[in-house]
PDB file of N, CA, C and O in Angstrom:
ATOM      1  N   PRO A   1      16.078  11.157 -29.089  1.00 51.00           N
ATOM      2  CA  PRO A   1      15.399  11.611 -27.881  1.00 51.00           C
ATOM      3  C   PRO A   1      16.061  11.036 -26.625  1.00 51.00           C
ATOM      4  O   PRO A   1      16.533   9.916 -26.621  1.00 51.00           O
ATOM      5  N   LEU A   2      16.049  11.834 -25.590  1.00 53.00           N
ATOM      6  CA  LEU A   2      16.616  11.390 -24.324  1.00 53.00           C
ATOM      7  C   LEU A   2      15.726  10.336 -23.686  1.00 53.00           C
ATOM      8  O   LEU A   2      14.500  10.417 -23.739  1.00 53.00           O
ATOM      9  N   ALA A   3      16.354   9.351 -23.055  1.00 52.00           N
ATOM     10  CA  ALA A   3      15.606   8.261 -22.416  1.00 52.00           C
ATOM     11  C   ALA A   3      14.656   8.790 -21.358  1.00 52.00           C
ATOM     12  O   ALA A   3      13.540   8.294 -21.213  1.00 52.00           O
ATOM     13  N   GLU A   4      15.057   9.814 -20.614  1.00 54.00           N
ATOM     14  CA  GLU A   4      14.202  10.350 -19.552  1.00 54.00           C
ATOM     15  C   GLU A   4      12.917  10.964 -20.090  1.00 54.00           C
ATOM     16  O   GLU A   4      11.924  11.079 -19.395  1.00 54.00           O
ATOM     17  N   ASN A   5      12.908  11.348 -21.357  1.00 58.00           N
ATOM     18  CA  ASN A   5      11.709  11.911 -21.969  1.00 58.00           C
ATOM     19  C   ASN A   5      10.771  10.838 -22.519  1.00 58.00           C
ATOM     20  O   ASN A   5       9.654  11.128 -22.910  1.00 58.00           O
ATOM     21  N   GLN A   6      11.228   9.594 -22.551  1.00 61.00           N
ATOM     22  CA  GLN A   6      10.439   8.518 -23.113  1.00 61.00           C
ATOM     23  C   GLN A   6       9.547   7.835 -22.082  1.00 61.00           C
ATOM     24  O   GLN A   6       8.670   7.073 -22.443  1.00 61.00           O
ATOM     25  N   PHE A   7       9.771   8.099 -20.806  1.00 57.00           N
ATOM     26  CA  PHE A   7       9.023   7.435 -19.756  1.00 57.00           C
ATOM     27  C   PHE A   7       8.389   8.444 -18.825  1.00 57.00           C
ATOM     28  O   PHE A   7       8.983   9.459 -18.506  1.00 57.00           O
ATOM     29  N   ALA A   8       7.188   8.144 -18.395  1.00 59.00           N
ATOM     30  CA  ALA A   8       6.504   8.975 -17.406  1.00 59.00           C
ATOM     31  C   ALA A   8       6.250   8.108 -16.172  1.00 59.00           C
ATOM     32  O   ALA A   8       5.443   7.187 -16.219  1.00 59.00           O
ATOM     33  N   ILE A   9       6.968   8.379 -15.118  1.00 62.00           N
ATOM     34  CA  ILE A   9       6.789   7.613 -13.891  1.00 62.00           C
ATOM     35  C   ILE A   9       5.831   8.383 -13.005  1.00 62.00           C
ATOM     36  O   ILE A   9       6.134   9.464 -12.527  1.00 62.00           O
ATOM     37  N   GLU A  10       4.645   7.822 -12.828  1.00 74.00           N
ATOM     38  CA  GLU A  10       3.626   8.496 -12.029  1.00 74.00           C
ATOM     39  C   GLU A  10       3.378   7.776 -10.717  1.00 74.00           C
ATOM     40  O   GLU A  10       3.181   8.401  -9.696  1.00 74.00           O
ATOM     41  N   ASP A  11       3.347   6.447 -10.747  1.00 83.00           N
ATOM     42  CA  ASP A  11       3.074   5.672  -9.553  1.00 83.00           C
ATOM     43  C   ASP A  11       4.266   4.799  -9.198  1.00 83.00           C
ATOM     44  O   ASP A  11       5.034   4.400 -10.075  1.00 83.00           O
ATOM     45  N   TYR A  12       4.380   4.504  -7.927  1.00 88.00           N
ATOM     46  CA  TYR A  12       5.420   3.635  -7.412  1.00 88.00           C
ATOM     47  C   TYR A  12       4.766   2.436  -6.744  1.00 88.00           C
ATOM     48  O   TYR A  12       3.608   2.502  -6.330  1.00 88.00           O
ATOM     49  N   ILE A  13       5.517   1.354  -6.610  1.00 92.00           N
ATOM     50  CA  ILE A  13       5.083   0.210  -5.824  1.00 92.00           C
ATOM     51  C   ILE A  13       6.008   0.135  -4.621  1.00 92.00           C
ATOM     52  O   ILE A  13       7.224   0.271  -4.751  1.00 92.00           O
ATOM     53  N   ALA A  14       5.400  -0.052  -3.441  1.00 93.00           N
ATOM     54  CA  ALA A  14       6.176  -0.090  -2.202  1.00 93.00           C
ATOM     55  C   ALA A  14       5.619  -1.155  -1.271  1.00 93.00           C
ATOM     56  O   ALA A  14       4.469  -1.577  -1.402  1.00 93.00           O
ATOM     57  N   GLU A  15       6.451  -1.586  -0.338  1.00 94.00           N
ATOM     58  CA  GLU A  15       6.040  -2.503   0.721  1.00 94.00           C
ATOM     59  C   GLU A  15       6.002  -1.715   2.015  1.00 94.00           C
ATOM     60  O   GLU A  15       6.969  -1.039   2.358  1.00 94.00           O
ATOM     61  N   LEU A  16       4.883  -1.806   2.725  1.00 93.00           N
ATOM     62  CA  LEU A  16       4.729  -1.089   3.990  1.00 93.00           C
ATOM     63  C   LEU A  16       4.434  -2.085   5.095  1.00 93.00           C
ATOM     64  O   LEU A  16       3.436  -2.800   5.049  1.00 93.00           O
ATOM     65  N   ARG A  17       5.299  -2.138   6.104  1.00 95.00           N
ATOM     66  CA  ARG A  17       5.116  -3.030   7.252  1.00 95.00           C
ATOM     67  C   ARG A  17       4.233  -2.337   8.281  1.00 95.00           C
ATOM     68  O   ARG A  17       4.444  -1.170   8.600  1.00 95.00           O
ATOM     69  N   ILE A  18       3.238  -3.039   8.800  1.00 95.00           N
ATOM     70  CA  ILE A  18       2.354  -2.495   9.825  1.00 95.00           C
ATOM     71  C   ILE A  18       2.947  -2.844  11.194  1.00 95.00           C
ATOM     72  O   ILE A  18       2.970  -4.006  11.591  1.00 95.00           O
ATOM     73  N   ASN A  19       3.443  -1.842  11.867  1.00 94.00           N
ATOM     74  CA  ASN A  19       4.095  -2.024  13.168  1.00 94.00           C
ATOM     75  C   ASN A  19       3.112  -1.869  14.319  1.00 94.00           C
ATOM     76  O   ASN A  19       2.032  -1.281  14.166  1.00 94.00           O
ATOM     77  N   GLU A  20       3.512  -2.358  15.467  1.00 94.00           N
ATOM     78  CA  GLU A  20       2.724  -2.224  16.689  1.00 94.00           C
ATOM     79  C   GLU A  20       2.359  -0.762  16.902  1.00 94.00           C
ATOM     80  O   GLU A  20       3.184   0.128  16.732  1.00 94.00           O
ATOM     81  N   GLY A  21       1.107  -0.515  17.241  1.00 92.00           N
ATOM     82  CA  GLY A  21       0.660   0.846  17.511  1.00 92.00           C
ATOM     83  C   GLY A  21       0.188   1.620  16.294  1.00 92.00           C
ATOM     84  O   GLY A  21      -0.259   2.757  16.417  1.00 92.00           O
ATOM     85  N   SER A  22       0.288   1.023  15.107  1.00 92.00           N
ATOM     86  CA  SER A  22      -0.176   1.716  13.901  1.00 92.00           C
ATOM     87  C   SER A  22      -1.662   2.019  14.011  1.00 92.00           C
ATOM     88  O   SER A  22      -2.455   1.187  14.466  1.00 92.00           O
ATOM     89  N   THR A  23      -2.048   3.200  13.578  1.00 92.00           N
ATOM     90  CA  THR A  23      -3.463   3.582  13.600  1.00 92.00           C
ATOM     91  C   THR A  23      -4.273   2.806  12.562  1.00 92.00           C
ATOM     92  O   THR A  23      -5.501   2.849  12.593  1.00 92.00           O
ATOM     93  N   LEU A  24      -3.602   2.088  11.669  1.00 92.00           N
ATOM     94  CA  LEU A  24      -4.297   1.322  10.634  1.00 92.00           C
ATOM     95  C   LEU A  24      -4.786  -0.036  11.129  1.00 92.00           C
ATOM     96  O   LEU A  24      -5.673  -0.631  10.521  1.00 92.00           O
ATOM     97  N   ILE A  25      -4.223  -0.529  12.218  1.00 96.00           N
ATOM     98  CA  ILE A  25      -4.615  -1.839  12.741  1.00 96.00           C
ATOM     99  C   ILE A  25      -6.105  -1.824  13.059  1.00 96.00           C
ATOM    100  O   ILE A  25      -6.601  -0.917  13.716  1.00 96.00           O
ATOM    101  N   GLY A  26      -6.811  -2.836  12.542  1.00 97.00           N
ATOM    102  CA  GLY A  26      -8.246  -2.944  12.759  1.00 97.00           C
ATOM    103  C   GLY A  26      -9.084  -2.308  11.658  1.00 97.00           C
ATOM    104  O   GLY A  26     -10.288  -2.511  11.604  1.00 97.00           O
ATOM    105  N   SER A  27      -8.457  -1.558  10.769  1.00 95.00           N
ATOM    106  CA  SER A  27      -9.177  -0.938   9.646  1.00 95.00           C
ATOM    107  C   SER A  27      -9.307  -1.936   8.504  1.00 95.00           C
ATOM    108  O   SER A  27      -8.427  -2.772   8.293  1.00 95.00           O
ATOM    109  N   THR A  28     -10.388  -1.835   7.741  1.00 96.00           N
ATOM    110  CA  THR A  28     -10.489  -2.661   6.542  1.00 96.00           C
ATOM    111  C   THR A  28      -9.576  -2.076   5.468  1.00 96.00           C
ATOM    112  O   THR A  28      -9.243  -0.884   5.498  1.00 96.00           O
ATOM    113  N   PHE A  29      -9.213  -2.930   4.530  1.00 94.00           N
ATOM    114  CA  PHE A  29      -8.371  -2.455   3.442  1.00 94.00           C
ATOM    115  C   PHE A  29      -9.087  -1.357   2.658  1.00 94.00           C
ATOM    116  O   PHE A  29      -8.478  -0.393   2.224  1.00 94.00           O
ATOM    117  N   ARG A  30     -10.391  -1.514   2.481  1.00 93.00           N
ATOM    118  CA  ARG A  30     -11.169  -0.494   1.760  1.00 93.00           C
ATOM    119  C   ARG A  30     -11.077   0.855   2.483  1.00 93.00           C
ATOM    120  O   ARG A  30     -10.850   1.888   1.858  1.00 93.00           O
ATOM    121  N   ALA A  31     -11.232   0.834   3.812  1.00 94.00           N
ATOM    122  CA  ALA A  31     -11.161   2.073   4.590  1.00 94.00           C
ATOM    123  C   ALA A  31      -9.776   2.702   4.481  1.00 94.00           C
ATOM    124  O   ALA A  31      -9.648   3.925   4.402  1.00 94.00           O
ATOM    125  N   VAL A  32      -8.743   1.873   4.455  1.00 91.00           N
ATOM    126  CA  VAL A  32      -7.377   2.395   4.312  1.00 91.00           C
ATOM    127  C   VAL A  32      -7.231   3.096   2.969  1.00 91.00           C
ATOM    128  O   VAL A  32      -6.733   4.221   2.895  1.00 91.00           O
ATOM    129  N   GLU A  33      -7.676   2.442   1.906  1.00 89.00           N
ATOM    130  CA  GLU A  33      -7.571   3.056   0.575  1.00 89.00           C
ATOM    131  C   GLU A  33      -8.342   4.373   0.510  1.00 89.00           C
ATOM    132  O   GLU A  33      -7.859   5.343  -0.065  1.00 89.00           O
ATOM    133  N   GLU A  34      -9.517   4.404   1.104  1.00 90.00           N
ATOM    134  CA  GLU A  34     -10.344   5.615   1.062  1.00 90.00           C
ATOM    135  C   GLU A  34      -9.777   6.740   1.921  1.00 90.00           C
ATOM    136  O   GLU A  34     -10.102   7.906   1.693  1.00 90.00           O
ATOM    137  N   SER A  35      -8.929   6.413   2.882  1.00 88.00           N
ATOM    138  CA  SER A  35      -8.372   7.437   3.767  1.00 88.00           C
ATOM    139  C   SER A  35      -7.175   8.166   3.170  1.00 88.00           C
ATOM    140  O   SER A  35      -6.702   9.146   3.726  1.00 88.00           O
ATOM    141  N   VAL A  36      -6.697   7.681   2.040  1.00 84.00           N
ATOM    142  CA  VAL A  36      -5.497   8.249   1.423  1.00 84.00           C
ATOM    143  C   VAL A  36      -5.890   9.109   0.224  1.00 84.00           C
ATOM    144  O   VAL A  36      -6.582   8.638  -0.678  1.00 84.00           O
ATOM    145  N   ALA A  37      -5.448  10.353   0.236  1.00 78.00           N
ATOM    146  CA  ALA A  37      -5.703  11.255  -0.892  1.00 78.00           C
ATOM    147  C   ALA A  37      -4.721  10.930  -2.017  1.00 78.00           C
ATOM    148  O   ALA A  37      -3.583  10.531  -1.775  1.00 78.00           O
ATOM    149  N   GLY A  38      -5.175  11.087  -3.229  1.00 78.00           N
ATOM    150  CA  GLY A  38      -4.300  10.852  -4.381  1.00 78.00           C
ATOM    151  C   GLY A  38      -4.468   9.448  -4.926  1.00 78.00           C
ATOM    152  O   GLY A  38      -5.349   8.689  -4.530  1.00 78.00           O
ATOM    153  N   SER A  39      -3.591   9.102  -5.838  1.00 82.00           N
ATOM    154  CA  SER A  39      -3.619   7.789  -6.470  1.00 82.00           C
ATOM    155  C   SER A  39      -3.000   6.776  -5.523  1.00 82.00           C
ATOM    156  O   SER A  39      -1.807   6.841  -5.208  1.00 82.00           O
ATOM    157  N   PHE A  40      -3.811   5.819  -5.028  1.00 85.00           N
ATOM    158  CA  PHE A  40      -3.320   4.852  -4.059  1.00 85.00           C
ATOM    159  C   PHE A  40      -4.191   3.607  -4.066  1.00 85.00           C
ATOM    160  O   PHE A  40      -5.412   3.706  -4.073  1.00 85.00           O
ATOM    161  N   SER A  41      -3.564   2.441  -4.065  1.00 89.00           N
ATOM    162  CA  SER A  41      -4.324   1.200  -3.924  1.00 89.00           C
ATOM    163  C   SER A  41      -3.464   0.121  -3.281  1.00 89.00           C
ATOM    164  O   SER A  41      -2.240   0.093  -3.446  1.00 89.00           O
ATOM    165  N   LEU A  42      -4.134  -0.749  -2.509  1.00 92.00           N
ATOM    166  CA  LEU A  42      -3.494  -1.917  -1.910  1.00 92.00           C
ATOM    167  C   LEU A  42      -3.567  -3.027  -2.945  1.00 92.00           C
ATOM    168  O   LEU A  42      -4.656  -3.450  -3.316  1.00 92.00           O
ATOM    169  N   ILE A  43      -2.415  -3.492  -3.396  1.00 94.00           N
ATOM    170  CA  ILE A  43      -2.424  -4.481  -4.467  1.00 94.00           C
ATOM    171  C   ILE A  43      -1.978  -5.858  -4.001  1.00 94.00           C
ATOM    172  O   ILE A  43      -2.057  -6.820  -4.755  1.00 94.00           O
ATOM    173  N   GLY A  44      -1.516  -5.960  -2.761  1.00 96.00           N
ATOM    174  CA  GLY A  44      -1.077  -7.256  -2.263  1.00 96.00           C
ATOM    175  C   GLY A  44      -0.903  -7.245  -0.764  1.00 96.00           C
ATOM    176  O   GLY A  44      -0.831  -6.197  -0.131  1.00 96.00           O
ATOM    177  N   LEU A  45      -0.850  -8.453  -0.203  1.00 97.00           N
ATOM    178  CA  LEU A  45      -0.701  -8.625   1.236  1.00 97.00           C
ATOM    179  C   LEU A  45       0.204  -9.817   1.495  1.00 97.00           C
ATOM    180  O   LEU A  45       0.048 -10.867   0.860  1.00 97.00           O
ATOM    181  N   ILE A  46       1.136  -9.644   2.408  1.00 97.00           N
ATOM    182  CA  ILE A  46       1.922 -10.765   2.921  1.00 97.00           C
ATOM    183  C   ILE A  46       1.657 -10.796   4.413  1.00 97.00           C
ATOM    184  O   ILE A  46       1.917  -9.825   5.129  1.00 97.00           O
ATOM    185  N   ARG A  47       1.095 -11.917   4.863  1.00 96.00           N
ATOM    186  CA  ARG A  47       0.752 -12.105   6.277  1.00 96.00           C
ATOM    187  C   ARG A  47       1.307 -13.468   6.670  1.00 96.00           C
ATOM    188  O   ARG A  47       0.757 -14.493   6.298  1.00 96.00           O
ATOM    189  N   GLY A  48       2.410 -13.442   7.395  1.00 94.00           N
ATOM    190  CA  GLY A  48       3.077 -14.709   7.727  1.00 94.00           C
ATOM    191  C   GLY A  48       3.545 -15.385   6.453  1.00 94.00           C
ATOM    192  O   GLY A  48       4.244 -14.790   5.649  1.00 94.00           O
ATOM    193  N   ASP A  49       3.136 -16.643   6.267  1.00 94.00           N
ATOM    194  CA  ASP A  49       3.511 -17.388   5.067  1.00 94.00           C
ATOM    195  C   ASP A  49       2.521 -17.222   3.923  1.00 94.00           C
ATOM    196  O   ASP A  49       2.697 -17.799   2.860  1.00 94.00           O
ATOM    197  N   VAL A  50       1.454 -16.453   4.150  1.00 93.00           N
ATOM    198  CA  VAL A  50       0.407 -16.284   3.140  1.00 93.00           C
ATOM    199  C   VAL A  50       0.686 -15.041   2.309  1.00 93.00           C
ATOM    200  O   VAL A  50       0.910 -13.960   2.846  1.00 93.00           O
ATOM    201  N   ARG A  51       0.656 -15.227   1.006  1.00 95.00           N
ATOM    202  CA  ARG A  51       0.817 -14.118   0.057  1.00 95.00           C
ATOM    203  C   ARG A  51      -0.463 -14.026  -0.757  1.00 95.00           C
ATOM    204  O   ARG A  51      -0.919 -15.029  -1.299  1.00 95.00           O
ATOM    205  N   GLU A  52      -1.019 -12.845  -0.821  1.00 93.00           N
ATOM    206  CA  GLU A  52      -2.305 -12.677  -1.499  1.00 93.00           C
ATOM    207  C   GLU A  52      -2.245 -11.471  -2.427  1.00 93.00           C
ATOM    208  O   GLU A  52      -1.945 -10.359  -1.993  1.00 93.00           O
ATOM    209  N   ALA A  53      -2.552 -11.709  -3.691  1.00 94.00           N
ATOM    210  CA  ALA A  53      -2.647 -10.612  -4.655  1.00 94.00           C
ATOM    211  C   ALA A  53      -4.082 -10.106  -4.644  1.00 94.00           C
ATOM    212  O   ALA A  53      -5.015 -10.882  -4.485  1.00 94.00           O
ATOM    213  N   ALA A  54      -4.256  -8.825  -4.792  1.00 91.00           N
ATOM    214  CA  ALA A  54      -5.580  -8.191  -4.829  1.00 91.00           C
ATOM    215  C   ALA A  54      -6.455  -8.630  -3.652  1.00 91.00           C
ATOM    216  O   ALA A  54      -7.513  -9.212  -3.839  1.00 91.00           O
ATOM    217  N   PRO A  55      -6.007  -8.346  -2.427  1.00 91.00           N
ATOM    218  CA  PRO A  55      -6.798  -8.754  -1.261  1.00 91.00           C
ATOM    219  C   PRO A  55      -8.152  -8.053  -1.208  1.00 91.00           C
ATOM    220  O   PRO A  55      -8.304  -6.932  -1.687  1.00 91.00           O
ATOM    221  N   SER A  56      -9.115  -8.720  -0.614  1.00 93.00           N
ATOM    222  CA  SER A  56     -10.468  -8.179  -0.478  1.00 93.00           C
ATOM    223  C   SER A  56     -10.456  -6.893   0.341  1.00 93.00           C
ATOM    224  O   SER A  56      -9.713  -6.776   1.318  1.00 93.00           O
ATOM    225  N   GLY A  57     -11.304  -5.964  -0.042  1.00 92.00           N
ATOM    226  CA  GLY A  57     -11.447  -4.714   0.705  1.00 92.00           C
ATOM    227  C   GLY A  57     -12.015  -4.924   2.093  1.00 92.00           C
ATOM    228  O   GLY A  57     -11.916  -4.059   2.955  1.00 92.00           O
ATOM    229  N   ARG A  58     -12.597  -6.103   2.337  1.00 95.00           N
ATOM    230  CA  ARG A  58     -13.158  -6.412   3.659  1.00 95.00           C
ATOM    231  C   ARG A  58     -12.112  -6.952   4.626  1.00 95.00           C
ATOM    232  O   ARG A  58     -12.378  -7.073   5.815  1.00 95.00           O
ATOM    233  N   ARG A  59     -10.940  -7.295   4.108  1.00 94.00           N
ATOM    234  CA  ARG A  59      -9.880  -7.782   4.983  1.00 94.00           C
ATOM    235  C   ARG A  59      -9.494  -6.703   5.976  1.00 94.00           C
ATOM    236  O   ARG A  59      -9.538  -5.525   5.674  1.00 94.00           O
ATOM    237  N   VAL A  60      -9.081  -7.121   7.161  1.00 96.00           N
ATOM    238  CA  VAL A  60      -8.720  -6.172   8.217  1.00 96.00           C
ATOM    239  C   VAL A  60      -7.206  -6.161   8.408  1.00 96.00           C
ATOM    240  O   VAL A  60      -6.564  -7.216   8.432  1.00 96.00           O
ATOM    241  N   VAL A  61      -6.642  -4.982   8.549  1.00 96.00           N
ATOM    242  CA  VAL A  61      -5.205  -4.814   8.754  1.00 96.00           C
ATOM    243  C   VAL A  61      -4.830  -5.329  10.139  1.00 96.00           C
ATOM    244  O   VAL A  61      -5.484  -5.017  11.138  1.00 96.00           O
ATOM    245  N   ARG A  62      -3.729  -6.104  10.195  1.00 97.00           N
ATOM    246  CA  ARG A  62      -3.214  -6.638  11.455  1.00 97.00           C
ATOM    247  C   ARG A  62      -1.764  -6.212  11.645  1.00 97.00           C
ATOM    248  O   ARG A  62      -1.034  -5.974  10.675  1.00 97.00           O
ATOM    249  N   GLU A  63      -1.352  -6.167  12.890  1.00 97.00           N
ATOM    250  CA  GLU A  63       0.050  -5.895  13.197  1.00 97.00           C
ATOM    251  C   GLU A  63       0.910  -6.949  12.509  1.00 97.00           C
ATOM    252  O   GLU A  63       0.571  -8.129  12.494  1.00 97.00           O
ATOM    253  N   GLY A  64       2.004  -6.512  11.907  1.00 97.00           N
ATOM    254  CA  GLY A  64       2.922  -7.416  11.230  1.00 97.00           C
ATOM    255  C   GLY A  64       2.623  -7.618   9.758  1.00 97.00           C
ATOM    256  O   GLY A  64       3.444  -8.182   9.038  1.00 97.00           O
ATOM    257  N   ASP A  65       1.459  -7.179   9.291  1.00 97.00           N
ATOM    258  CA  ASP A  65       1.144  -7.294   7.864  1.00 97.00           C
ATOM    259  C   ASP A  65       2.167  -6.535   7.044  1.00 97.00           C
ATOM    260  O   ASP A  65       2.686  -5.490   7.463  1.00 97.00           O
ATOM    261  N   LEU A  66       2.439  -7.061   5.872  1.00 97.00           N
ATOM    262  CA  LEU A  66       3.249  -6.346   4.891  1.00 97.00           C
ATOM    263  C   LEU A  66       2.312  -6.029   3.735  1.00 97.00           C
ATOM    264  O   LEU A  66       1.825  -6.932   3.053  1.00 97.00           O
ATOM    265  N   LEU A  67       1.999  -4.755   3.577  1.00 95.00           N
ATOM    266  CA  LEU A  67       1.080  -4.318   2.529  1.00 95.00           C
ATOM    267  C   LEU A  67       1.876  -3.941   1.295  1.00 95.00           C
ATOM    268  O   LEU A  67       2.854  -3.203   1.381  1.00 95.00           O
ATOM    269  N   ILE A  68       1.440  -4.449   0.153  1.00 95.00           N
ATOM    270  CA  ILE A  68       2.040  -4.060  -1.119  1.00 95.00           C
ATOM    271  C   ILE A  68       1.106  -3.000  -1.703  1.00 95.00           C
ATOM    272  O   ILE A  68      -0.087  -3.253  -1.903  1.00 95.00           O
ATOM    273  N   VAL A  69       1.648  -1.826  -1.929  1.00 93.00           N
ATOM    274  CA  VAL A  69       0.812  -0.703  -2.354  1.00 93.00           C
ATOM    275  C   VAL A  69       1.345  -0.085  -3.637  1.00 93.00           C
ATOM    276  O   VAL A  69       2.531  -0.177  -3.942  1.00 93.00           O
ATOM    277  N   ARG A  70       0.433   0.535  -4.376  1.00 92.00           N
ATOM    278  CA  ARG A  70       0.806   1.290  -5.571  1.00 92.00           C
ATOM    279  C   ARG A  70       0.204   2.675  -5.419  1.00 92.00           C
ATOM    280  O   ARG A  70      -0.965   2.823  -5.063  1.00 92.00           O
ATOM    281  N   GLY A  71       1.003   3.691  -5.691  1.00 89.00           N
ATOM    282  CA  GLY A  71       0.467   5.031  -5.579  1.00 89.00           C
ATOM    283  C   GLY A  71       1.472   6.091  -5.949  1.00 89.00           C
ATOM    284  O   GLY A  71       2.641   5.805  -6.186  1.00 89.00           O
ATOM    285  N   ASP A  72       0.974   7.311  -5.975  1.00 88.00           N
ATOM    286  CA  ASP A  72       1.886   8.417  -6.239  1.00 88.00           C
ATOM    287  C   ASP A  72       2.725   8.651  -4.978  1.00 88.00           C
ATOM    288  O   ASP A  72       2.346   8.239  -3.884  1.00 88.00           O
ATOM    289  N   PRO A  73       3.874   9.279  -5.115  1.00 85.00           N
ATOM    290  CA  PRO A  73       4.778   9.435  -3.973  1.00 85.00           C
ATOM    291  C   PRO A  73       4.135  10.102  -2.759  1.00 85.00           C
ATOM    292  O   PRO A  73       4.375   9.682  -1.621  1.00 85.00           O
ATOM    293  N   GLN A  74       3.307  11.095  -2.960  1.00 85.00           N
ATOM    294  CA  GLN A  74       2.677  11.784  -1.830  1.00 85.00           C
ATOM    295  C   GLN A  74       1.686  10.872  -1.105  1.00 85.00           C
ATOM    296  O   GLN A  74       1.590  10.898   0.121  1.00 85.00           O
ATOM    297  N   ALA A  75       0.942  10.068  -1.848  1.00 84.00           N
ATOM    298  CA  ALA A  75      -0.019   9.154  -1.231  1.00 84.00           C
ATOM    299  C   ALA A  75       0.706   8.104  -0.397  1.00 84.00           C
ATOM    300  O   ALA A  75       0.295   7.797   0.728  1.00 84.00           O
ATOM    301  N   ILE A  76       1.796   7.562  -0.930  1.00 85.00           N
ATOM    302  CA  ILE A  76       2.566   6.567  -0.174  1.00 85.00           C
ATOM    303  C   ILE A  76       3.165   7.201   1.066  1.00 85.00           C
ATOM    304  O   ILE A  76       3.131   6.618   2.149  1.00 85.00           O
ATOM    305  N   LYS A  77       3.670   8.412   0.937  1.00 83.00           N
ATOM    306  CA  LYS A  77       4.235   9.116   2.102  1.00 83.00           C
ATOM    307  C   LYS A  77       3.174   9.305   3.181  1.00 83.00           C
ATOM    308  O   LYS A  77       3.442   9.105   4.368  1.00 83.00           O
ATOM    309  N   SER A  78       1.970   9.657   2.793  1.00 83.00           N
ATOM    310  CA  SER A  78       0.912   9.870   3.787  1.00 83.00           C
ATOM    311  C   SER A  78       0.563   8.561   4.492  1.00 83.00           C
ATOM    312  O   SER A  78       0.208   8.549   5.668  1.00 83.00           O
ATOM    313  N   MET A  79       0.650   7.425   3.791  1.00 79.00           N
ATOM    314  CA  MET A  79       0.402   6.129   4.408  1.00 79.00           C
ATOM    315  C   MET A  79       1.481   5.799   5.435  1.00 79.00           C
ATOM    316  O   MET A  79       1.181   5.284   6.510  1.00 79.00           O
ATOM    317  N   VAL A  80       2.709   6.089   5.114  1.00 79.00           N
ATOM    318  CA  VAL A  80       3.822   5.811   6.020  1.00 79.00           C
ATOM    319  C   VAL A  80       3.646   6.579   7.318  1.00 79.00           C
ATOM    320  O   VAL A  80       3.995   6.089   8.391  1.00 79.00           O
ATOM    321  N   GLU A  81       3.070   7.754   7.234  1.00 77.00           N
ATOM    322  CA  GLU A  81       2.902   8.606   8.412  1.00 77.00           C
ATOM    323  C   GLU A  81       1.736   8.179   9.298  1.00 77.00           C
ATOM    324  O   GLU A  81       1.545   8.726  10.373  1.00 77.00           O
ATOM    325  N   LYS A  82       0.928   7.186   8.868  1.00 72.00           N
ATOM    326  CA  LYS A  82      -0.234   6.766   9.659  1.00 72.00           C
ATOM    327  C   LYS A  82       0.188   5.787  10.696  1.00 72.00           C
ATOM    328  O   LYS A  82       0.377   4.817  10.876  1.00 72.00           O
TER     329      LYS A  82
END
């Protein structure tokens, strides 16, 4: 069997930097996840020197945050466009 037939890649993991002016600034992580259609979840946060796995949904997005996300390609693309 071909190697490409042995694996099903459905979700990707990506790092998304929150830049100045992002519409996500001030939103809770839960609200961000709920605003994205498709398979999508925030699985980590890097804020300055702090690294956090599975951040609370009550956390608020700040400028400069690096969000670690898992999702299907379309869901991640829609997040990048926010």
